[in-house]
Every structure is written in C-alpha cells, then in structure tokens.
Short mmCIF file of C-alpha atoms in Angstrom, two decimals:
data_model
loop_
_atom_site.label_atom_id
_atom_site.label_comp_id
_atom_site.label_asym_id
_atom_site.label_seq_id
_atom_site.Cartn_x
_atom_site.Cartn_y
_atom_site.Cartn_z
CA UNK A 298 0.00 0.00 0.00
CA UNK A 299 1.28 3.47 -0.86
CA UNK A 300 1.95 5.62 2.20
CA UNK A 301 4.42 8.17 0.80
CA UNK A 302 4.60 10.38 -2.27
CA UNK A 303 8.03 11.48 -3.52
CA UNK A 304 8.39 14.32 -6.01
CA UNK A 305 11.24 15.39 -8.24
CA UNK A 306 11.59 19.16 -8.53
CA UNK A 307 12.94 20.35 -11.90
CA UNK A 308 10.78 19.20 -14.79
CA UNK A 309 8.19 17.65 -12.49
CA UNK A 310 6.83 20.19 -10.00
CA UNK A 311 8.37 23.10 -11.89
CA UNK A 312 9.52 23.69 -15.45
CA UNK A 313 12.79 25.39 -14.66
CA UNK A 314 14.76 24.58 -17.80
CA UNK A 315 14.81 28.14 -19.16
CA UNK A 316 15.85 29.61 -15.81
CA UNK A 317 18.59 27.00 -15.35
CA UNK A 318 19.95 27.39 -18.89
CA UNK A 319 20.01 31.18 -18.59
CA UNK A 320 21.63 31.11 -15.14
CA UNK A 321 24.28 28.63 -16.28
CA UNK A 322 24.94 30.64 -19.45
CA UNK A 323 25.43 33.80 -17.38
CA UNK A 324 27.64 32.05 -14.81
CA UNK A 325 29.85 30.35 -17.40
CA UNK A 326 30.19 33.58 -19.39
CA UNK A 327 31.16 35.57 -16.29
CA UNK A 328 33.73 32.89 -15.38
CA UNK A 329 35.11 32.87 -18.94
CA UNK A 330 34.25 29.23 -19.65
CA UNK A 331 32.51 28.02 -22.82
CA UNK A 332 28.97 26.73 -22.18
CA UNK A 333 26.74 24.69 -24.47
CA UNK A 334 23.02 24.86 -23.67
CA UNK A 335 22.44 21.78 -25.84
CA UNK A 336 25.04 19.79 -23.91
CA UNK A 337 23.48 20.96 -20.63
CA UNK A 338 20.03 19.76 -21.73
CA UNK A 339 21.51 16.31 -22.44
CA UNK A 340 22.94 16.19 -18.93
CA UNK A 341 19.90 17.61 -17.12
CA UNK A 342 19.42 15.79 -13.83
CA UNK A 343 23.07 15.22 -13.05
CA UNK A 344 24.63 16.81 -10.01
CA UNK A 345 26.65 19.95 -10.64
CA UNK A 346 30.08 18.31 -10.32
CA UNK A 347 29.17 15.49 -12.70
CA UNK A 348 27.75 17.97 -15.18
CA UNK A 349 30.90 20.09 -15.03
CA UNK A 350 33.06 17.04 -15.80
CA UNK A 351 31.06 16.59 -19.01
CA UNK A 352 30.69 20.24 -20.05
CA UNK A 353 34.08 21.63 -19.08
CA UNK A 354 36.49 18.86 -18.06
CA UNK A 355 39.78 19.86 -16.44
CA UNK A 356 38.42 23.22 -15.30
CA UNK A 357 40.29 24.65 -12.31
CA UNK A 358 38.42 23.71 -9.08
CA UNK A 359 38.31 27.38 -8.01
CA UNK A 360 36.61 28.29 -11.29
CA UNK A 361 34.16 25.39 -10.85
CA UNK A 362 33.23 26.70 -7.40
CA UNK A 363 32.89 30.23 -8.79
CA UNK A 364 30.52 28.97 -11.52
CA UNK A 365 28.44 27.09 -8.95
CA UNK A 366 28.06 30.18 -6.76
CA UNK A 367 27.36 32.48 -9.71
CA UNK A 368 24.76 30.06 -11.06
CA UNK A 369 22.88 30.13 -7.75
CA UNK A 370 22.85 33.93 -7.76
CA UNK A 371 21.76 34.19 -11.39
CA UNK A 372 19.12 31.50 -10.83
CA UNK A 373 17.43 33.70 -8.20
CA UNK A 374 17.33 36.52 -10.75
CA UNK A 375 15.71 34.23 -13.35
CA UNK A 376 12.93 32.73 -11.24
CA UNK A 377 10.30 34.59 -13.28
CA UNK A 378 11.10 32.13 -16.10
CA UNK A 379 10.13 29.12 -13.95
CA UNK A 380 6.66 27.72 -14.59
CA UNK A 381 4.95 25.79 -11.77
CA UNK A 382 3.10 22.58 -12.59
CA UNK A 383 -0.13 23.89 -11.09
CA UNK A 384 -2.06 20.62 -11.45
CA UNK A 385 0.59 18.53 -9.73
CA UNK A 386 1.13 21.14 -7.00
CA UNK A 387 -2.62 21.19 -6.30
CA UNK A 388 -2.61 17.38 -6.16
CA UNK A 389 0.30 17.54 -3.69
CA UNK A 390 -1.57 20.04 -1.52
CA UNK A 391 -4.61 17.75 -1.38
CA UNK A 392 -2.59 14.55 -0.92
CA UNK A 393 -0.47 16.02 1.90
CA UNK A 394 -3.33 15.38 4.33
CA UNK A 395 -3.23 11.63 3.60
CA UNK A 396 0.37 10.77 2.70
CA UNK A 397 3.89 11.44 3.85
CA UNK A 398 5.66 13.58 1.27
CA UNK A 399 9.22 14.18 0.14
CA UNK A 400 10.98 16.36 -2.37
CA UNK A 401 13.89 14.47 -3.97
CA UNK A 402 16.13 16.50 -6.25
CA UNK A 403 19.66 16.76 -7.57
CA UNK A 404 19.42 20.55 -7.25
CA UNK A 405 21.55 22.38 -4.70
CA UNK A 406 20.13 23.56 -1.39
CA UNK A 407 20.52 27.20 -2.51
CA UNK A 408 18.51 26.65 -5.69
CA UNK A 409 15.85 24.54 -3.96
CA UNK A 410 15.42 27.12 -1.22
CA UNK A 411 15.20 29.98 -3.74
CA UNK A 412 12.57 28.20 -5.81
CA UNK A 413 10.44 27.01 -2.89
CA UNK A 414 10.50 30.35 -1.09
CA UNK A 415 9.56 32.15 -4.31
CA UNK A 416 6.65 29.89 -5.28
CA UNK A 417 5.56 28.17 -2.06
CA UNK A 418 6.33 30.82 0.53
CA UNK A 419 4.89 29.73 3.84
CA UNK A 420 3.62 26.38 2.59
CA UNK A 421 5.05 23.29 4.23
CA UNK A 422 4.30 20.65 1.61
CA UNK A 423 7.18 18.27 2.34
CA UNK A 424 7.98 16.16 5.37
CA UNK A 425 11.46 15.52 3.97
CA UNK A 426 13.63 17.31 1.40
CA UNK A 427 16.60 15.53 -0.19
CA UNK A 428 19.01 17.82 -2.07
CA UNK A 429 22.26 17.18 -3.92
CA UNK A 430 24.27 17.86 -0.76
CA UNK A 431 22.50 15.01 1.07
CA UNK A 432 23.79 12.20 -1.14
CA UNK A 433 27.09 11.03 -2.60
CA UNK A 434 25.65 9.78 -5.90
CA UNK A 435 23.12 11.30 -8.26
CA UNK A 436 20.29 9.70 -10.15
CA UNK A 437 20.09 7.08 -11.67
CA UNK A 438 21.65 5.76 -8.47
CA UNK A 439 18.77 5.02 -6.05
CA UNK A 440 20.55 6.55 -3.03
CA UNK A 441 18.40 9.71 -2.97
CA UNK A 442 15.12 7.80 -3.04
CA UNK A 443 16.26 5.24 -0.47
CA UNK A 444 17.34 8.07 1.82
CA UNK A 445 13.96 9.79 1.43
CA UNK A 446 12.12 6.57 2.36
CA UNK A 447 14.41 6.08 5.36
CA UNK A 448 13.85 9.63 6.61
CA UNK A 449 10.10 9.28 6.09
CA UNK A 450 10.15 6.01 8.04
CA UNK A 451 8.59 3.95 5.26
CA UNK A 452 9.62 0.96 3.19
CA UNK A 453 10.58 1.81 -0.40
CA UNK A 454 7.74 -0.43 -1.62
CA UNK A 455 5.30 2.00 0.04
CA UNK A 456 6.53 4.95 -2.05
CA UNK A 457 5.13 6.40 -5.26
CA UNK A 458 7.57 8.62 -7.15
CA UNK A 459 6.68 11.43 -9.57
CA UNK A 460 9.55 11.94 -12.05
CA UNK A 461 10.14 13.41 -15.49
CA UNK A 462 13.43 11.92 -16.68
CA UNK A 463 14.62 8.43 -17.53
CA UNK A 464 17.46 8.69 -15.01
CA UNK A 465 14.98 9.67 -12.29
CA UNK A 466 12.65 6.83 -13.18
CA UNK A 467 15.60 4.42 -13.23
CA UNK A 468 16.58 5.64 -9.74
CA UNK A 469 13.04 5.12 -8.41
CA UNK A 470 12.80 1.65 -9.96
CA UNK A 471 16.23 0.67 -8.59
CA UNK A 472 15.04 1.77 -5.13
CA UNK A 473 12.08 -0.60 -5.45
CA UNK A 474 9.50 2.17 -5.76
CA UNK A 475 6.51 2.60 -8.02
CA UNK A 476 6.64 5.67 -10.24
CA UNK A 477 4.62 7.90 -12.51
CA UNK A 478 6.28 9.75 -15.36
CA UNK A 479 5.30 13.42 -15.45
CA UNK A 480 5.51 15.54 -18.58
CA UNK A 481 5.08 19.29 -18.68
#
C-alpha cells in the first residue's frame, strides 16, 4: 500500500529549464568558460560536479566553485522564467493530508530554497527534502530515493515517485519504488 509520495523538482513540480539554462549561461560567461546549452540539456538531472566534468572537463576547481556560486545567484534573478506545474502542485496540496511527502532532487540547497520560497512561501508541503548535498551519488543511483524513504520512516515499496526523466525513473525503480512519469 502506498503511504508516501516522492516528487522530483525540476521538470516535475516546476519547469525550470529556461531559468537554469540562462543562469548557467550567465555564470559560465562571467567565469570565462565556454557553455553549451544543448550539452546541458543532455545532462539535465546530473549533479553539478558530474555535469561540469562533461561540459568543461579539467576546469580549475576554483573556477568550478565560482561557476556554482554564480549560477545560484543568477538563478534567483531568473525565477520569473520558472513555470509551476499547477495541477501537480494542487494534487500535492490535497494529498499532503493523507500521505507522507518528500521532495527528492539533484538541485543544490541554494537553488531549492530559492525556488520554494519564491513559489511556495509559507507552505510546508514536504515532510522531507533531499538535495544534492545530502547524497554522494546522483540519479540514476537510487541513493536519494532510499534516503527519502528512510527519513520518512517507510519501506521503499510503500513509495510512489513522480519523475520526469529516464534517469529519475531508473533511480526510483532501482530503489524498489513505483513511479509515474510526469511531462510538462
């Protein structure tokens, strides 16, 4: 029986692709590193460090950290480009009374906090939030979903995951969870 609902953030609860692409473009440009939006879209869902290895391998670690910090700042400035998935958010609001809930994302704490405070200010929709800093491996590794189930105090078989990407669905399946693919 399902007792917990787990939601991905980017591409599931919110369409943040434009804001992320613009923020990364601005951050890379300011740091003087070449950025490919097409390459980024192919890597969407990876943690920042893994993405950087693919987009700009051998970049000085200080520059990588600078890009990460700049991206978070530019992301806040681009939140008007984020589109909430109103239907799924309304479902979450209704379901919160009957299920445990978790947000499970590869996004950084800074970006998650910026997005949630901008769109859900004052709403406490999640019992647990798993961010990139909470896990060692990113999706498709199931670590993030297993950790969410553990923190919620439920068995993975009791979880239903809402995801938009193949790597996210693969992570949910590998964790032994049911899933629904969400498209925006």
